[in-house]
Coordinates of C-alpha atoms and ligand atoms in Angstrom, one line a residue:
M7 CA 0.2 0.2 0.1
A8 CA 2.9 2.0 0.8
Q9 CA 3.6 1.9 -2.9
T10 CA 0.6 2.9 -5.1
E11 CA 1.3 1.5 -8.0
Q12 CA 3.8 2.3 -10.9
S13 CA 2.3 4.3 -13.9
R14 CA 4.7 4.5 -17.5
E15 CA 8.5 4.0 -17.1
P16 CA 10.0 7.7 -17.1
E17 CA 11.2 7.7 -21.1
D18 CA 13.5 10.2 -22.6
N19 CA 10.2 11.6 -24.4
Q20 CA 11.2 14.8 -25.5
R21 CA 8.1 16.2 -26.2
L22 CA 6.8 15.5 -22.3
D23 CA 9.9 18.6 -22.4
W24 CA 8.1 21.5 -21.7
W25 CA 4.9 19.5 -20.1
R26 CA 7.6 18.4 -16.8
E27 CA 9.0 21.8 -16.9
A28 CA 5.0 23.1 -17.3
R29 CA 3.4 21.3 -13.4
F30 CA 1.4 23.5 -13.7
G31 CA -2.1 24.5 -16.1
M32 CA -6.0 25.4 -16.2
F33 CA -8.0 23.8 -17.3
I34 CA -11.8 25.3 -18.8
H35 CA -15.1 22.9 -19.0
W36 CA -17.2 25.3 -21.1
G37 CA -20.1 24.9 -22.7
L38 CA -23.9 24.4 -23.2
Y39 CA -24.5 23.0 -20.3
A40 CA -23.3 26.6 -18.7
L41 CA -26.7 28.1 -19.2
P42 CA -28.8 25.6 -17.7
A43 CA -26.0 25.5 -14.6
G44 CA -27.1 22.3 -13.0
V45 CA -31.3 23.1 -12.6
W46 CA -33.8 21.2 -15.8
D47 CA -37.8 22.9 -16.2
G48 CA -37.2 24.1 -12.6
E49 CA -34.9 21.6 -10.4
E50 CA -31.7 20.9 -9.4
I51 CA -30.3 18.3 -11.1
A52 CA -27.2 16.2 -8.8
G53 CA -24.3 15.1 -9.9
L54 CA -21.5 17.7 -13.1
G55 CA -22.8 20.4 -14.2
E56 CA -21.8 19.2 -17.6
W57 CA -23.5 15.6 -17.5
I58 CA -27.0 17.5 -17.1
M59 CA -28.2 16.4 -20.5
Y60 CA -27.4 13.4 -19.4
R61 CA -28.9 13.1 -16.0
A62 CA -31.9 14.6 -16.8
R63 CA -32.1 12.5 -19.9
I64 CA -32.3 15.5 -21.9
P65 CA -33.6 14.5 -25.6
V66 CA -31.3 15.9 -28.2
R67 CA -34.2 17.7 -29.6
E68 CA -34.9 20.2 -26.6
Y69 CA -31.1 20.3 -26.3
E70 CA -29.8 21.1 -28.8
K71 CA -32.0 24.4 -28.6
L72 CA -29.5 26.1 -25.7
A73 CA -27.8 26.5 -28.8
A74 CA -30.2 29.1 -30.4
Q75 CA -29.7 31.2 -27.0
F76 CA -25.6 30.6 -26.5
N77 CA -24.6 34.6 -26.8
P78 CA -21.6 34.0 -24.4
V79 CA -20.7 38.3 -24.7
R80 CA -18.6 38.9 -22.0
F81 CA -16.4 35.9 -23.4
D82 CA -12.9 37.8 -23.4
A83 CA -9.5 35.1 -24.6
D84 CA -7.5 37.1 -23.4
A85 CA -8.9 37.8 -19.9
W86 CA -8.5 34.0 -19.4
V87 CA -5.4 33.9 -19.9
R88 CA -4.4 36.3 -18.6
L89 CA -5.6 34.8 -15.5
A90 CA -4.1 32.0 -16.1
R91 CA -0.8 33.1 -17.0
D92 CA -1.0 35.1 -12.9
A93 CA -2.1 31.6 -11.7
G94 CA 1.8 30.5 -11.9
M95 CA -0.2 27.8 -15.1
K96 CA 1.9 27.3 -18.1
Y97 CA -0.6 25.2 -19.7
L98 CA -4.9 26.0 -20.8
C99 CA -6.9 23.1 -22.0
I100 CA -10.4 23.8 -22.6
T101 CA -13.7 21.0 -23.9
S102 CA -13.0 21.9 -27.6
K103 CA -15.8 19.5 -27.4
H104 CA -17.9 17.8 -24.3
H105 CA -19.9 14.5 -23.9
D106 CA -23.3 16.8 -25.0
G107 CA -21.4 16.6 -28.5
F108 CA -21.1 20.6 -28.6
A109 CA -17.9 22.2 -31.0
L110 CA -16.3 25.5 -29.8
F111 CA -14.3 25.6 -32.6
G112 CA -15.9 26.2 -36.5
S113 CA -16.5 22.8 -37.7
K114 CA -17.1 21.0 -41.7
A115 CA -17.6 18.3 -39.6
S116 CA -20.6 19.0 -37.8
S117 CA -22.6 22.0 -37.6
Y118 CA -23.5 21.5 -34.3
N119 CA -20.5 24.5 -32.7
L120 CA -21.0 27.4 -31.4
V121 CA -19.4 29.3 -35.2
D122 CA -22.8 27.7 -36.9
A123 CA -25.4 27.1 -34.0
T124 CA -25.5 30.5 -32.2
P125 CA -25.9 33.7 -32.2
F126 CA -22.0 34.7 -31.2
G127 CA -20.5 33.3 -34.1
R128 CA -17.1 33.5 -32.9
D129 CA -14.4 31.0 -33.0
A130 CA -13.1 30.0 -29.0
I131 CA -10.9 27.4 -29.7
K132 CA -9.2 30.0 -32.8
E133 CA -9.6 33.3 -30.0
L134 CA -8.0 31.2 -27.0
A135 CA -5.5 29.7 -29.6
E136 CA -4.0 33.1 -30.5
A137 CA -3.5 34.6 -26.5
C138 CA -2.4 31.1 -25.2
H139 CA 0.7 31.9 -27.8
R140 CA 0.6 35.5 -27.2
H141 CA 1.1 35.5 -23.7
G142 CA 3.5 32.0 -24.2
L143 CA 1.3 30.0 -22.8
R144 CA 1.0 26.9 -24.4
F145 CA -2.7 25.6 -26.1
C146 CA -4.7 22.5 -25.5
V147 CA -7.8 21.0 -26.1
Y148 CA -9.6 18.2 -25.0
Y149 CA -11.5 16.2 -27.1
S150 CA -14.2 13.6 -25.7
H151 CA -13.8 11.0 -28.5
A152 CA -16.1 7.9 -27.4
Q153 CA -18.7 9.9 -25.8
D154 CA -21.1 11.8 -27.7
W155 CA -24.6 12.1 -26.4
H156 CA -25.6 14.4 -30.2
H157 CA -24.8 11.9 -32.6
P158 CA -26.4 9.0 -33.7
D159 CA -23.7 7.1 -33.2
G160 CA -21.8 8.4 -31.0
A161 CA -21.2 6.7 -27.0
G162 CA -23.7 7.5 -24.7
N163 CA -27.4 7.9 -25.3
N164 CA -29.7 5.4 -24.9
W165 CA -32.6 7.6 -24.9
D166 CA -32.8 9.0 -28.1
Y167 CA -30.5 6.6 -29.7
D168 CA -31.1 2.0 -29.9
E169 CA -27.8 1.3 -28.8
E170 CA -28.0 -1.4 -30.4
R171 CA -27.9 0.2 -33.9
K172 CA -24.8 1.9 -33.1
D173 CA -22.3 2.6 -35.5
F174 CA -19.2 2.9 -33.3
A175 CA -17.0 3.0 -36.0
R176 CA -19.1 5.1 -38.4
Y177 CA -18.8 8.1 -35.5
L178 CA -14.9 7.8 -35.7
R179 CA -15.1 8.1 -39.1
E180 CA -17.6 11.2 -39.8
L181 CA -16.9 13.5 -36.9
V182 CA -14.0 12.3 -34.4
I183 CA -10.8 11.9 -37.5
P184 CA -12.5 14.9 -39.0
Q185 CA -12.6 17.5 -35.8
V186 CA -9.5 16.2 -34.3
R187 CA -7.3 16.7 -37.9
E188 CA -9.4 20.4 -38.0
L189 CA -8.6 21.4 -34.2
L190 CA -5.0 19.8 -35.0
T191 CA -4.4 22.2 -38.2
N192 CA -6.7 25.2 -37.6
Y193 CA -4.7 26.2 -34.8
G194 CA -1.1 26.2 -34.4
P195 CA 0.5 23.9 -32.5
L196 CA -0.8 21.8 -29.3
G197 CA 0.5 21.1 -26.3
L198 CA -1.6 18.1 -25.4
I199 CA -5.2 17.5 -26.3
W200 CA -7.0 15.6 -23.6
F201 CA -9.3 12.7 -24.2
D202 CA -11.6 11.4 -22.2
T203 CA -13.7 8.4 -20.8
P204 CA -12.7 6.0 -24.0
R205 CA -15.8 3.8 -23.0
T206 CA -16.2 1.0 -25.9
I207 CA -13.2 2.3 -28.2
T208 CA -11.5 -0.8 -28.8
P209 CA -7.5 -0.8 -29.1
E210 CA -7.3 -0.5 -32.7
Q211 CA -9.3 2.7 -32.8
S212 CA -7.1 4.5 -29.5
K213 CA -4.2 3.8 -30.9
E214 CA -5.4 4.8 -34.9
L215 CA -6.6 8.2 -33.4
T216 CA -3.2 9.1 -30.8
D217 CA -1.1 7.9 -34.4
L218 CA -3.1 10.3 -36.0
V219 CA -2.8 13.1 -33.6
H220 CA 1.3 12.6 -33.6
E221 CA 1.1 12.2 -37.1
L222 CA 0.0 16.2 -37.5
Q223 CA 1.5 17.6 -35.0
P224 CA 4.5 14.9 -33.4
N225 CA 5.2 17.1 -30.6
C226 CA 1.3 16.9 -29.8
L227 CA 0.8 15.3 -26.6
V228 CA -2.2 12.2 -25.6
S229 CA -3.6 11.7 -22.2
S230 CA -4.2 7.9 -21.6
R231 CA -7.9 8.8 -21.5
V232 CA -8.0 7.9 -25.5
G233 CA -8.0 4.3 -23.9
H234 CA -6.3 1.0 -23.5
G235 CA -2.9 2.5 -22.3
Y236 CA -2.0 4.6 -25.3
G237 CA -1.2 8.1 -24.7
D238 CA 2.2 10.0 -23.5
Y239 CA 1.6 10.5 -19.7
R240 CA -0.6 9.1 -17.1
S241 CA -4.2 10.9 -16.0
M242 CA -5.3 9.8 -12.3
G243 CA -9.3 9.4 -11.4
D244 CA -10.8 12.7 -11.1
N245 CA -9.2 14.7 -8.8
Q246 CA -7.5 11.3 -7.5
I247 CA -3.9 12.0 -5.3
P248 CA -1.8 9.4 -5.0
G249 CA -0.5 8.7 -1.2
A250 CA 2.7 8.8 -2.1
V251 CA 6.2 9.2 -4.9
V252 CA 4.2 7.9 -8.6
T253 CA 7.0 7.4 -11.2
G254 CA 6.6 8.0 -15.0
D255 CA 4.5 11.2 -16.1
W256 CA 1.0 11.8 -14.3
E257 CA -1.3 14.6 -13.3
T258 CA -4.3 15.2 -11.6
P259 CA -7.2 17.0 -13.0
A260 CA -9.0 19.0 -10.3
T261 CA -12.0 21.3 -9.6
V262 CA -11.6 23.7 -7.3
N263 CA -15.6 23.5 -6.2
D264 CA -16.8 20.1 -7.6
T265 CA -18.3 20.6 -10.5
W266 CA -16.8 21.2 -14.1
G267 CA -19.3 22.9 -16.3
F268 CA -20.9 26.0 -14.1
K269 CA -23.4 25.0 -11.8
S270 CA -24.6 28.3 -10.1
Y271 CA -26.0 26.9 -7.3
D272 CA -22.1 24.7 -6.3
H273 CA -20.8 26.9 -3.7
N274 CA -18.3 24.2 -2.4
W275 CA -15.0 26.2 -3.1
K276 CA -11.7 24.9 -2.0
S277 CA -9.9 27.8 -0.4
V278 CA -6.5 28.6 -1.6
D279 CA -4.4 27.0 1.4
T280 CA -5.6 23.3 0.5
I281 CA -5.3 24.6 -3.6
V282 CA -1.5 25.3 -2.8
Y283 CA -1.3 22.1 -0.6
K284 CA -2.7 20.4 -3.3
L285 CA -0.4 21.4 -6.4
V286 CA 2.6 21.3 -4.2
D287 CA 1.8 17.9 -2.6
I288 CA 1.0 16.7 -5.8
V289 CA 4.2 18.0 -7.5
S290 CA 6.3 16.2 -4.4
K291 CA 5.1 12.7 -5.3
G292 CA 5.5 13.4 -9.4
G293 CA 2.8 14.5 -11.0
N294 CA 0.6 17.8 -12.4
Y295 CA -1.8 19.7 -11.9
L296 CA -4.8 20.6 -14.3
L297 CA -7.1 22.9 -12.4
N298 CA -10.1 23.6 -13.8
V299 CA -12.6 26.9 -14.0
G300 CA -16.7 26.4 -15.5
P301 CA -16.9 30.1 -16.8
T302 CA -20.3 31.0 -17.5
A303 CA -22.5 30.9 -20.5
E304 CA -22.2 35.5 -20.5
G305 CA -18.5 33.8 -21.0
L306 CA -16.6 34.7 -17.2
I307 CA -15.1 33.3 -14.6
P308 CA -16.9 32.8 -12.1
E309 CA -15.4 35.5 -9.3
P310 CA -14.5 32.4 -6.0
S311 CA -12.3 31.0 -8.8
V312 CA -11.1 34.0 -9.8
E313 CA -10.3 35.4 -6.5
R314 CA -8.8 32.1 -5.4
L315 CA -6.3 31.4 -8.7
Q316 CA -4.8 35.1 -7.8
A317 CA -4.2 34.8 -4.5
V318 CA -2.2 31.6 -6.0
G319 CA -0.8 33.4 -8.4
E320 CA 1.1 35.6 -5.7
W321 CA 2.3 32.2 -3.7
M322 CA 3.5 30.9 -6.7
K323 CA 5.3 34.7 -7.6
V324 CA 7.3 33.9 -4.8
N325 CA 7.8 30.6 -5.1
G326 CA 7.8 29.1 -8.2
E327 CA 10.7 27.3 -8.9
A328 CA 9.5 24.9 -6.7
V329 CA 6.8 24.2 -8.8
Y330 CA 8.4 24.5 -12.1
G331 CA 10.1 21.7 -13.0
S332 CA 10.2 19.9 -10.2
G333 CA 10.4 16.5 -8.9
P334 CA 9.7 14.1 -5.6
T335 CA 10.4 13.7 -2.5
P336 CA 13.6 11.2 -2.1
F337 CA 11.9 11.2 1.9
R338 CA 9.4 7.9 2.3
R339 CA 8.2 10.3 5.2
L340 CA 9.6 13.3 6.5
R341 CA 6.7 16.2 8.4
W342 CA 7.3 18.6 5.8
R343 CA 6.3 17.8 2.0
C344 CA 9.6 18.1 -0.4
T345 CA 10.4 18.2 -3.8
T346 CA 13.1 18.8 -5.9
K347 CA 15.2 20.3 -7.7
P348 CA 19.1 19.5 -8.6
G349 CA 20.6 19.9 -5.6
K350 CA 17.8 21.4 -4.1
L351 CA 15.3 20.6 -1.9
F352 CA 12.4 22.2 -0.6
L353 CA 10.5 21.6 2.4
H354 CA 6.6 23.4 2.3
L355 CA 6.3 24.7 5.6
F356 CA 2.7 24.8 5.7
D357 CA 2.4 25.4 9.0
W358 CA 5.7 27.1 11.0
P359 CA 6.9 25.4 12.8
A360 CA 9.0 26.5 16.4
G361 CA 12.3 27.8 16.2
K362 CA 13.2 24.8 13.7
V363 CA 13.0 22.6 11.4
E364 CA 14.3 19.0 11.9
I365 CA 15.3 17.1 8.5
P366 CA 16.6 13.6 10.0
G367 CA 17.9 11.4 7.1
L368 CA 19.0 13.6 5.2
L369 CA 23.0 12.6 4.4
N370 CA 24.7 15.1 2.2
S371 CA 26.4 18.1 3.6
V372 CA 24.1 21.0 3.7
T373 CA 26.1 23.4 1.9
R374 CA 23.3 26.7 2.3
A375 CA 19.8 27.2 3.5
Y376 CA 16.8 29.9 3.5
L377 CA 13.2 31.6 2.9
L378 CA 12.2 32.0 -0.7
A379 CA 10.0 34.2 1.1
D380 CA 12.7 35.8 2.5
P381 CA 14.0 39.1 -0.5
D382 CA 17.8 38.8 0.6
R383 CA 17.7 35.1 0.9
A384 CA 19.5 35.6 4.2
A385 CA 21.9 31.5 5.2
L386 CA 20.0 30.4 7.9
P387 CA 21.4 28.4 10.7
V388 CA 22.1 24.9 9.4
T389 CA 23.4 22.1 12.5
R390 CA 24.2 18.0 12.0
E391 CA 23.8 15.3 14.5
G392 CA 24.8 12.3 12.5
D393 CA 22.0 12.2 10.1
L394 CA 20.0 14.7 11.5
V395 CA 19.6 18.1 9.9
T396 CA 18.6 21.4 11.7
V397 CA 17.2 24.4 10.0
A398 CA 16.7 27.2 12.2
L399 CA 14.2 29.6 11.7
P400 CA 12.7 32.7 13.1
Q401 CA 10.1 33.0 15.9
D402 CA 7.8 34.8 13.4
R403 CA 6.7 32.9 10.2
V404 CA 8.2 34.9 6.4
G405 CA 6.4 34.2 4.0
S406 CA 2.2 32.6 3.8
V407 CA -0.1 30.0 2.4
D408 CA 2.9 27.9 2.6
S409 CA 6.8 29.4 2.9
V410 CA 9.4 27.0 1.9
L411 CA 11.7 26.6 3.1
V412 CA 15.2 26.1 -0.2
V413 CA 18.1 23.3 1.5
E414 CA 21.0 23.2 -0.9
I415 CA 23.0 19.8 -1.2
D416 CA 26.1 18.4 -2.5
G417 CA 24.8 16.5 -5.3
P418 CA 22.0 14.1 -5.5
P419 CA 20.0 13.8 -2.3
Q420 CA 21.0 10.5 0.2
V421 CA 18.5 10.0 2.4
T422 CA 18.2 7.0 5.2
Q423 CA 14.4 6.8 5.2
Y424 CA 12.8 7.2 8.5
L425 CA 9.7 6.2 9.8
L426 CA 8.2 7.1 12.6
Q427 CA 8.8 5.6 15.8
Q428 CA 8.1 3.8 19.1
A429 CA 8.6 6.0 21.9
A430 CA 10.4 5.3 24.8
D431 CA 7.3 4.2 26.9
G432 CA 6.1 2.3 23.7
S433 CA 3.5 4.0 22.4
V434 CA 3.2 4.9 19.0
E435 CA 1.8 7.7 17.7
L436 CA 0.8 8.5 14.1
P437 CA -0.5 11.9 13.7
A438 CA -3.0 13.7 10.6
A439 CA 0.6 15.7 9.4
E440 CA 2.4 12.3 9.1
A441 CA -0.3 10.6 7.5
A442 CA 0.1 10.0 4.1
L443 CA -3.7 10.1 1.8
D444 CA -4.5 9.0 -0.5
A445 CA -7.4 10.8 -1.4
R446 CA -10.1 12.5 -3.4
F447 CA -11.6 14.8 -1.6
A448 CA -9.8 14.4 1.7
V449 CA -7.5 17.0 2.8
Y450 CA -4.8 17.4 5.4
D451 CA -5.5 21.0 7.4
A452 CA -3.0 22.4 9.0
G453 CA -5.2 25.1 11.6
L454 CA -7.1 21.6 12.7
A455 CA -4.3 19.2 12.9
A456 CA -6.1 17.1 11.0
V457 CA -7.9 15.2 8.1
T458 CA -10.7 16.7 6.8
H459 CA -13.3 16.9 4.3
W460 CA -13.2 13.3 4.4
T461 CA -16.3 12.7 1.9
N462 CA -15.2 10.3 -0.8
P463 CA -15.4 6.8 0.7
S464 CA -12.4 5.2 -1.3
D465 CA -10.0 8.2 0.3
F466 CA -7.7 6.7 2.7
V467 CA -4.9 7.5 5.2
F468 CA -2.0 6.0 5.9
W469 CA 1.3 5.7 7.8
D470 CA 4.5 4.1 7.6
F471 CA 6.1 3.3 10.7
E472 CA 9.4 0.9 13.5
V473 CA 8.5 -1.2 16.2
H474 CA 11.1 -2.1 18.8
T475 CA 9.2 -3.2 21.1
P476 CA 6.6 -6.0 20.3
G477 CA 3.8 -6.9 21.9
T478 CA -0.5 -5.5 22.6
F479 CA -1.7 -2.4 21.8
E480 CA -4.5 -0.7 22.1
V481 CA -5.1 1.4 18.9
V482 CA -7.0 4.7 20.6
V483 CA -8.6 6.8 17.3
T484 CA -8.7 10.8 17.9
Q485 CA -11.0 12.4 15.8
A486 CA -14.2 14.9 16.0
C487 CA -18.0 14.2 14.4
P488 CA -20.7 16.3 15.0
A489 CA -24.2 13.9 15.6
E490 CA -25.8 14.3 12.7
N491 CA -22.7 13.1 10.7
A492 CA -21.9 10.5 13.3
G493 CA -22.3 6.3 13.3
G494 CA -20.0 6.0 10.2
R495 CA -17.9 3.0 9.4
Y496 CA -14.3 3.0 8.6
T497 CA -11.7 0.0 9.2
V498 CA -8.7 0.3 11.0
A499 CA -5.6 -2.3 9.2
L500 CA -2.7 -3.9 10.2
G501 CA -1.2 -6.6 8.1
E502 CA -4.1 -9.2 8.2
Q503 CA -5.6 -7.7 11.0
R504 CA -8.1 -5.5 11.4
L505 CA -10.6 -3.7 13.4
E506 CA -14.1 -2.5 12.5
A507 CA -14.9 0.6 14.1
S508 CA -18.0 3.4 14.5
V509 CA -17.4 7.1 14.6
A510 CA -18.2 8.5 17.9
A511 CA -20.2 11.4 17.7
T512 CA -18.1 14.2 19.3
G513 CA -20.0 17.6 19.4
S514 CA -18.6 19.2 16.6
W515 CA -16.1 18.4 13.0
E516 CA -13.8 20.9 16.1
D517 CA -14.6 18.7 19.3
F518 CA -11.6 16.5 19.0
E519 CA -11.9 13.2 21.8
A520 CA -10.3 9.9 21.7
V521 CA -11.6 6.9 21.1
S522 CA -10.4 3.1 21.6
V523 CA -11.7 0.6 18.5
G524 CA -9.6 -2.2 20.2
T525 CA -6.7 -4.0 20.1
V526 CA -3.7 -5.4 17.7
T527 CA -0.6 -7.4 18.2
L528 CA 2.7 -6.7 16.7
G529 CA 4.5 -10.1 17.1
A530 CA 7.8 -9.3 16.5
A531 CA 9.8 -6.0 15.9
G532 CA 9.9 -4.6 12.8
N533 CA 8.2 -2.1 10.2
F534 CA 4.2 -1.6 9.3
V535 CA 2.3 0.4 8.0
L536 CA -1.6 1.4 9.6
S537 CA -4.2 1.9 7.1
V538 CA -7.4 3.6 8.4
K539 CA -10.3 3.4 5.6
P540 CA -13.7 4.5 5.7
E541 CA -16.9 1.4 5.3
A542 CA -20.4 3.4 5.8
L543 CA -20.4 7.2 5.9
A544 CA -23.8 7.8 7.7
G545 CA -23.3 11.8 6.7
Q546 CA -21.0 13.8 4.4
M547 CA -17.9 13.1 5.9
L548 CA -17.1 10.7 7.7
M549 CA -14.9 12.0 10.6
N550 CA -11.9 14.7 10.9
L551 CA -9.2 12.3 12.2
K552 CA -6.4 13.6 14.2
S553 CA -4.4 10.6 15.1
V554 CA -4.2 6.7 15.5
T555 CA -2.1 6.2 19.1
L556 CA -0.8 2.9 20.1
R557 CA -1.2 2.3 23.5
P558 CA 1.2 -0.9 24.7
V559 CA -1.2 -2.9 27.0
S560 CA 1.3 -6.4 27.1
R561 CA 4.7 -6.7 25.6
S562 CA 5.2 -10.2 23.9
Ligands
LIG615 C1 -14.8 12.8 -16.4 C2 -16.0 14.0 -17.9 O1 -17.2 12.6 -17.6 C3 -16.6 14.7 -17.0 O2 -17.3 15.4 -17.4 C4 -15.5 15.4 -16.8 O3 -15.0 16.1 -17.9 C5 -13.5 14.6 -16.2 C6 -12.3 15.9 -16.4 O4 -13.7 13.6 -17.0 O5 -15.3 12.3 -16.1 C7 -14.5 11.3 -15.3 C8 -13.4 10.9 -16.0 C9 -12.8 8.9 -15.1 C10 -13.0 9.0 -14.0 C11 -13.5 9.8 -13.6 C12 -14.7 11.4 -13.6 N1 -11.9 8.5 -13.2 O6 -11.2 7.8 -13.3 O7 -12.0 8.2 -12.1

């Protein structure tokens, strides 16, 4: 479990050079679905905004009528691209055609597009491509190659069309291939094409599309969602951040609120701190962060997204060096997220440790340490005791959100892996701050010093630790949960041993209580992994989790 699944081996794939350098990109989901914005026939439709046609089973002839009303007069390609640029993003990827089949570009293959079917009549893909080229961002497109709910032969629409009579190859031939050709020939160089939800596509068809892209533009990347293992890099599940370093080239596509396409009533915006944390967490595990905005039918990026991206940009201006072109952490376990460049470790201090930062296991000599937020980059005192390096810090925080400490070292990182250690009294303390998180929504909140936003039952946390004095231990979970959400069930697993537990009511999300959930026996000294995994939520979130403690009850 500590080993996250391996992806494609890193290869010397030169077309990826810019993408590995970029690390941070803007995703844009924009289309006719921005008009209903999550409401159909007066009813709020659950799920993602861009899925409304599917979720409400809207007939093609009804949904198509949205085109006649789509007139995003406030659309300003330069404004969108400037926002991305100022946020520190290096590429921009927009839905040139989503599952609803509506294209944002003029197309000879189908008139169901922004130029030919709307009063607006402009080509948003062209305007954005030009704006990106003006402002130095790589321009990229999303293209739904398998699902198309408008085309009679596309995948997904079974309420208008008879699945049995669909000829998927005809859809590829008559719409997808011509449109992909248009995208790759009419808009200058594309950074990448983001295919999605391969569904019923065959391996031959995935290969054919990938080859077509590379034939037309050898440097254009293809996302793994083209299907069947093709593509240049791997896209994780939506919002999915792995628990540990993943080798190979990968990205996490993610949302700022919960939807991709605009929904008028989705106000669940992530905080600036959370967004920066996710960016750093992803880079520290070897990936890219493709962060979405969902503009309105008027053509505006929602203000809450704008404000957050601007604040992220402020942080990036000071600390971008720790993100662009940076590689993953060399530490299996360290209290701080760490990103790297040759000769440099960047430690990300989301909370400010009093007086000092300790780096256990660092064998390199440290030539200099300083904070990126310090305009003078004054050298901080560094001391060493064996393989424990300590950097002295000012008492008060320098910088905000995440203060980046640069530790310059002599050559490639050489580290002894330190797992969490059993205390002298035999107890093992596993704090949330040190937990590895494999999650779509759960995050570590430095203010609460707890894992929170645990809304997804597949999200789990785990810790690696070392035990020198074996025995039987009481497992104590320090958690918070208001009564309305209590009673969710989860499993604490340690090797083969599993404890089933139920979330206790503690009064609020911020009142923490230590709850004993049973005992485990560690028969011998060694390294262990303990995980906490939800089984069933009783409300919106499982619980806020501050720590798990193993308290010795007897020695073996
Ligand atoms: C897809 C789309 O259906 C969705 O509308 C959006 O465009 C998103 C970026 O991609 O949804 C997915 C695709 C894959 C996973 C989850 C949602 N996945 O692998 O977990």
